[in-house]
Amino acid sequence: MVFAGLAYPIRLAGRHGRIILIAGIVAGVALPSLAEQLAPYIGPLVAILLFLAVLRVGPKAATGALGSARRSLLIVLLLQCFLPVCLALILKGAGLLSEPLAVATLLMMAAAPLSGGPHIVAMTGHDSAPALRLMVLGVAVLPFTVVPVFYFLPAYGSPLLVLSASFKLLAVIALAALAATMVRKAIPTRLERDASEVIDGVSAIAMAVVVVGLMSEVGAVLVHEPLRFVIMLAYVFLLNFGLQMAVALLARASGHPNAAPAIGVVAGNRNMALFLTVLPPELTDNLLFFLGCAQIPIYLTAVALNGFYGRVAPIGKTSSTSPP
């Protein structure tokens, strides 16, 4: 009875996950002191989100078939290596490679998919398994895809330090997947549906807490430099939603409409917080502000682009092609 009483509000949070995420953004901006207190817990919460993502879809759906893994790897290489290297070449040619905003954009595009990406896809009503596969593969190959990108940014961190941080994150993913596999095996088949609803609720709450912690730098800028906040916010919305929509449409055109929402979400929503540990202190403030503003389009994706993804891949219709 106690568990049932606790499960109901958690399931309710899952059903209204979009509202929970918006509340997290508002709290992060309006309560900067709370954001600072929650910041140290972001790492453990990200690990919990990884665990919940695998637990929700199951290890088989997370890894996928060999053919799907090949396609997923190709997508990851295009997003995390080819795209940022092309951008770096353009920025170098324009003499903008040393600009803080250019560096932040480059690091965002070189980052692995956001750990909460599968949960965002689930909130749109689409299959989150492709997003989970792309996220796992993205982190696995990050130690290698980031090297050519950091070749253009030798002053912004050591590639060896990035490799070390990437391998640590990969270890966290492996442990989270192992723990999720063990827990999922213990869940009776008849309770899987109820368990999924509880997982969605816990995920929504965890993501809301994470975004509060990441918004610690945004509140002060909003109060003292509102124009700077508005300009940066417009930029990150254009960058995030532009990537999502363009990549999702390309995925649909290439014959994978069912996976298009997942591919679009992971394309625009990246985990660039990993790079903060290897950057010089003088760049930290600029990147934290960019990172904080970037959370707003991330956590509004399920609301703002729900209709777009519904048109790209109508829920209930299936395709004969295998998803990435």
CSV table of N, CA, C and O in Angstrom, one decimal, residues 18 120-121 123-126 236-249 260-269 296-313 315:
chain,number,residue,atom,x,y,z
A,18,ARG,N,6.6,16.9,-19.5
A,18,ARG,CA,6.9,18.2,-20.1
A,18,ARG,C,6.7,19.4,-19.2
A,18,ARG,O,7.6,20.3,-19.1
A,120,ILE,N,13.7,12.3,-23.5
A,120,ILE,CA,13.0,13.4,-24.2
A,120,ILE,C,12.2,12.8,-25.4
A,120,ILE,O,11.1,13.1,-25.7
A,121,VAL,N,12.8,11.8,-26.1
A,121,VAL,CA,12.2,11.1,-27.2
A,121,VAL,C,10.9,10.4,-26.7
A,121,VAL,O,9.8,10.5,-27.3
A,123,MET,N,9.1,11.2,-24.3
A,123,MET,CA,8.0,12.2,-24.0
A,123,MET,C,7.3,12.7,-25.2
A,123,MET,O,6.1,13.2,-25.1
A,124,THR,N,7.9,12.5,-26.4
A,124,THR,CA,7.2,12.9,-27.6
A,124,THR,C,6.3,11.7,-28.1
A,124,THR,O,5.6,11.8,-29.1
A,125,GLY,N,6.4,10.6,-27.4
A,125,GLY,CA,5.6,9.4,-27.8
A,125,GLY,C,6.2,8.5,-28.8
A,125,GLY,O,5.6,7.6,-29.3
A,126,HIS,N,7.5,8.7,-29.1
A,126,HIS,CA,8.2,7.9,-30.1
A,126,HIS,C,9.2,6.9,-29.5
A,126,HIS,O,9.4,7.0,-28.3
A,236,VAL,N,21.0,29.9,-29.1
A,236,VAL,CA,21.0,28.4,-28.8
A,236,VAL,C,19.7,27.8,-29.3
A,236,VAL,O,19.7,26.6,-29.6
A,237,PHE,N,18.6,28.5,-29.3
A,237,PHE,CA,17.4,27.9,-29.9
A,237,PHE,C,17.5,27.6,-31.3
A,237,PHE,O,17.1,26.6,-31.8
A,238,LEU,N,18.1,28.6,-32.1
A,238,LEU,CA,18.3,28.4,-33.5
A,238,LEU,C,19.3,27.3,-33.8
A,238,LEU,O,19.0,26.4,-34.6
A,239,LEU,N,20.3,27.2,-33.0
A,239,LEU,CA,21.3,26.1,-33.1
A,239,LEU,C,20.7,24.7,-32.8
A,239,LEU,O,20.8,23.8,-33.6
A,240,ASN,N,20.1,24.6,-31.7
A,240,ASN,CA,19.5,23.3,-31.3
A,240,ASN,C,18.3,22.9,-32.1
A,240,ASN,O,18.4,21.8,-32.7
A,241,PHE,N,17.3,23.7,-32.3
A,241,PHE,CA,16.1,23.3,-33.0
A,241,PHE,C,16.5,23.2,-34.5
A,241,PHE,O,15.9,22.4,-35.2
A,242,GLY,N,17.4,24.1,-35.0
A,242,GLY,CA,17.8,24.0,-36.4
A,242,GLY,C,18.5,22.6,-36.7
A,242,GLY,O,18.1,22.0,-37.7
A,243,LEU,N,19.4,22.2,-35.8
A,243,LEU,CA,20.0,20.9,-36.0
A,243,LEU,C,19.0,19.7,-35.9
A,243,LEU,O,19.0,18.8,-36.7
A,244,GLN,N,18.1,19.8,-34.9
A,244,GLN,CA,17.1,18.8,-34.8
A,244,GLN,C,16.2,18.6,-36.0
A,244,GLN,O,16.0,17.5,-36.5
A,245,MET,N,15.7,19.7,-36.5
A,245,MET,CA,14.8,19.6,-37.6
A,245,MET,C,15.4,19.2,-38.9
A,245,MET,O,14.9,18.4,-39.6
A,246,ALA,N,16.6,19.8,-39.1
A,246,ALA,CA,17.4,19.4,-40.4
A,246,ALA,C,17.7,17.9,-40.4
A,246,ALA,O,17.5,17.2,-41.4
A,247,VAL,N,18.3,17.4,-39.3
A,247,VAL,CA,18.7,16.0,-39.2
A,247,VAL,C,17.5,15.1,-39.2
A,247,VAL,O,17.6,14.0,-39.9
A,248,ALA,N,16.4,15.4,-38.6
A,248,ALA,CA,15.3,14.6,-38.6
A,248,ALA,C,14.7,14.5,-40.0
A,248,ALA,O,14.3,13.4,-40.4
A,249,LEU,N,14.6,15.6,-40.7
A,249,LEU,CA,14.1,15.5,-42.1
A,249,LEU,C,15.0,14.7,-43.0
A,249,LEU,O,14.5,14.0,-43.9
A,260,ALA,N,13.5,8.8,-37.1
A,260,ALA,CA,13.9,10.3,-37.3
A,260,ALA,C,13.7,11.1,-36.1
A,260,ALA,O,14.6,12.0,-35.8
A,261,PRO,N,12.7,11.0,-35.3
A,261,PRO,CA,12.6,11.8,-34.0
A,261,PRO,C,13.8,11.5,-33.1
A,261,PRO,O,14.4,12.5,-32.6
A,262,ALA,N,14.2,10.3,-32.9
A,262,ALA,CA,15.3,10.0,-32.0
A,262,ALA,C,16.6,10.5,-32.6
A,262,ALA,O,17.4,11.1,-31.8
A,263,ILE,N,16.8,10.4,-33.9
A,263,ILE,CA,18.1,11.0,-34.5
A,263,ILE,C,18.1,12.5,-34.4
A,263,ILE,O,19.1,13.1,-34.1
A,264,GLY,N,16.9,13.1,-34.6
A,264,GLY,CA,16.9,14.6,-34.5
A,264,GLY,C,17.1,15.0,-33.1
A,264,GLY,O,17.9,16.0,-32.9
A,265,VAL,N,16.6,14.4,-32.1
A,265,VAL,CA,16.7,14.8,-30.7
A,265,VAL,C,18.2,14.7,-30.3
A,265,VAL,O,18.8,15.6,-29.7
A,266,VAL,N,18.9,13.6,-30.7
A,266,VAL,CA,20.3,13.4,-30.2
A,266,VAL,C,21.2,14.4,-31.0
A,266,VAL,O,22.3,14.7,-30.5
A,267,ALA,N,20.8,14.8,-32.2
A,267,ALA,CA,21.6,15.7,-33.0
A,267,ALA,C,21.7,17.1,-32.4
A,267,ALA,O,22.8,17.7,-32.4
A,268,GLY,N,20.6,17.5,-31.9
A,268,GLY,CA,20.6,18.9,-31.3
A,268,GLY,C,20.9,19.0,-29.8
A,268,GLY,O,21.3,20.0,-29.3
A,269,ASN,N,20.7,17.9,-29.1
A,269,ASN,CA,20.9,17.9,-27.7
A,269,ASN,C,22.1,17.1,-27.3
A,269,ASN,O,22.1,15.8,-27.3
A,296,ILE,N,17.7,25.4,-22.0
A,296,ILE,CA,16.3,25.8,-22.2
A,296,ILE,C,15.7,25.1,-23.5
A,296,ILE,O,14.6,24.5,-23.4
A,297,PRO,N,16.3,25.2,-24.7
A,297,PRO,CA,15.8,24.5,-25.8
A,297,PRO,C,15.8,23.0,-25.6
A,297,PRO,O,14.9,22.3,-26.1
A,298,ILE,N,16.8,22.5,-24.9
A,298,ILE,CA,16.8,21.0,-24.6
A,298,ILE,C,15.6,20.6,-23.9
A,298,ILE,O,14.9,19.6,-24.3
A,299,TYR,N,15.3,21.3,-22.8
A,299,TYR,CA,14.1,20.8,-22.0
A,299,TYR,C,12.8,21.3,-22.5
A,299,TYR,O,11.8,20.9,-22.0
A,300,LEU,N,12.8,22.1,-23.6
A,300,LEU,CA,11.5,22.5,-24.2
A,300,LEU,C,11.3,21.7,-25.5
A,300,LEU,O,10.3,21.9,-26.1
A,301,THR,N,12.2,20.8,-25.8
A,301,THR,CA,12.1,20.0,-27.1
A,301,THR,C,10.8,19.2,-27.1
A,301,THR,O,10.1,19.3,-28.1
A,302,ALA,N,10.5,18.5,-26.0
A,302,ALA,CA,9.3,17.7,-26.0
A,302,ALA,C,8.0,18.5,-26.2
A,302,ALA,O,7.0,17.9,-26.6
A,303,VAL,N,8.1,19.8,-25.8
A,303,VAL,CA,6.9,20.6,-25.9
A,303,VAL,C,6.9,21.3,-27.3
A,303,VAL,O,5.9,21.2,-28.1
A,304,ALA,N,8.0,22.0,-27.6
A,304,ALA,CA,8.0,22.9,-28.8
A,304,ALA,C,8.1,22.1,-30.1
A,304,ALA,O,7.5,22.5,-31.1
A,305,LEU,N,8.7,20.9,-30.1
A,305,LEU,CA,8.9,20.1,-31.3
A,305,LEU,C,8.0,18.9,-31.4
A,305,LEU,O,8.2,18.0,-32.3
A,306,ASN,N,7.1,18.7,-30.4
A,306,ASN,CA,6.2,17.6,-30.4
A,306,ASN,C,5.4,17.5,-31.7
A,306,ASN,O,5.3,16.4,-32.3
A,307,GLY,N,4.8,18.6,-32.1
A,307,GLY,CA,4.0,18.6,-33.3
A,307,GLY,C,4.9,18.3,-34.6
A,307,GLY,O,4.5,17.5,-35.5
A,308,PHE,N,6.1,18.9,-34.6
A,308,PHE,CA,7.0,18.6,-35.7
A,308,PHE,C,7.3,17.1,-35.9
A,308,PHE,O,7.2,16.5,-36.9
A,309,TYR,N,7.7,16.5,-34.7
A,309,TYR,CA,8.1,15.1,-34.8
A,309,TYR,C,6.9,14.2,-35.1
A,309,TYR,O,7.0,13.1,-35.7
A,310,GLY,N,5.7,14.7,-34.7
A,310,GLY,CA,4.5,13.9,-35.0
A,310,GLY,C,4.2,13.9,-36.5
A,310,GLY,O,3.7,12.9,-37.0
A,311,ARG,N,4.6,15.0,-37.2
A,311,ARG,CA,4.4,15.1,-38.6
A,311,ARG,C,5.5,14.3,-39.3
A,311,ARG,O,5.3,13.7,-40.4
A,312,VAL,N,6.7,14.3,-38.8
A,312,VAL,CA,7.8,13.6,-39.4
A,312,VAL,C,7.6,12.1,-39.3
A,312,VAL,O,7.8,11.3,-40.3
A,313,ALA,N,7.1,11.6,-38.1
A,313,ALA,CA,6.9,10.2,-37.9
A,313,ALA,C,5.6,10.1,-37.2
A,313,ALA,O,5.6,10.0,-35.9
A,315,ILE,N,2.7,8.9,-35.0
A,315,ILE,CA,2.7,7.8,-34.1
A,315,ILE,C,1.6,6.8,-34.5
A,315,ILE,O,0.4,7.2,-34.8
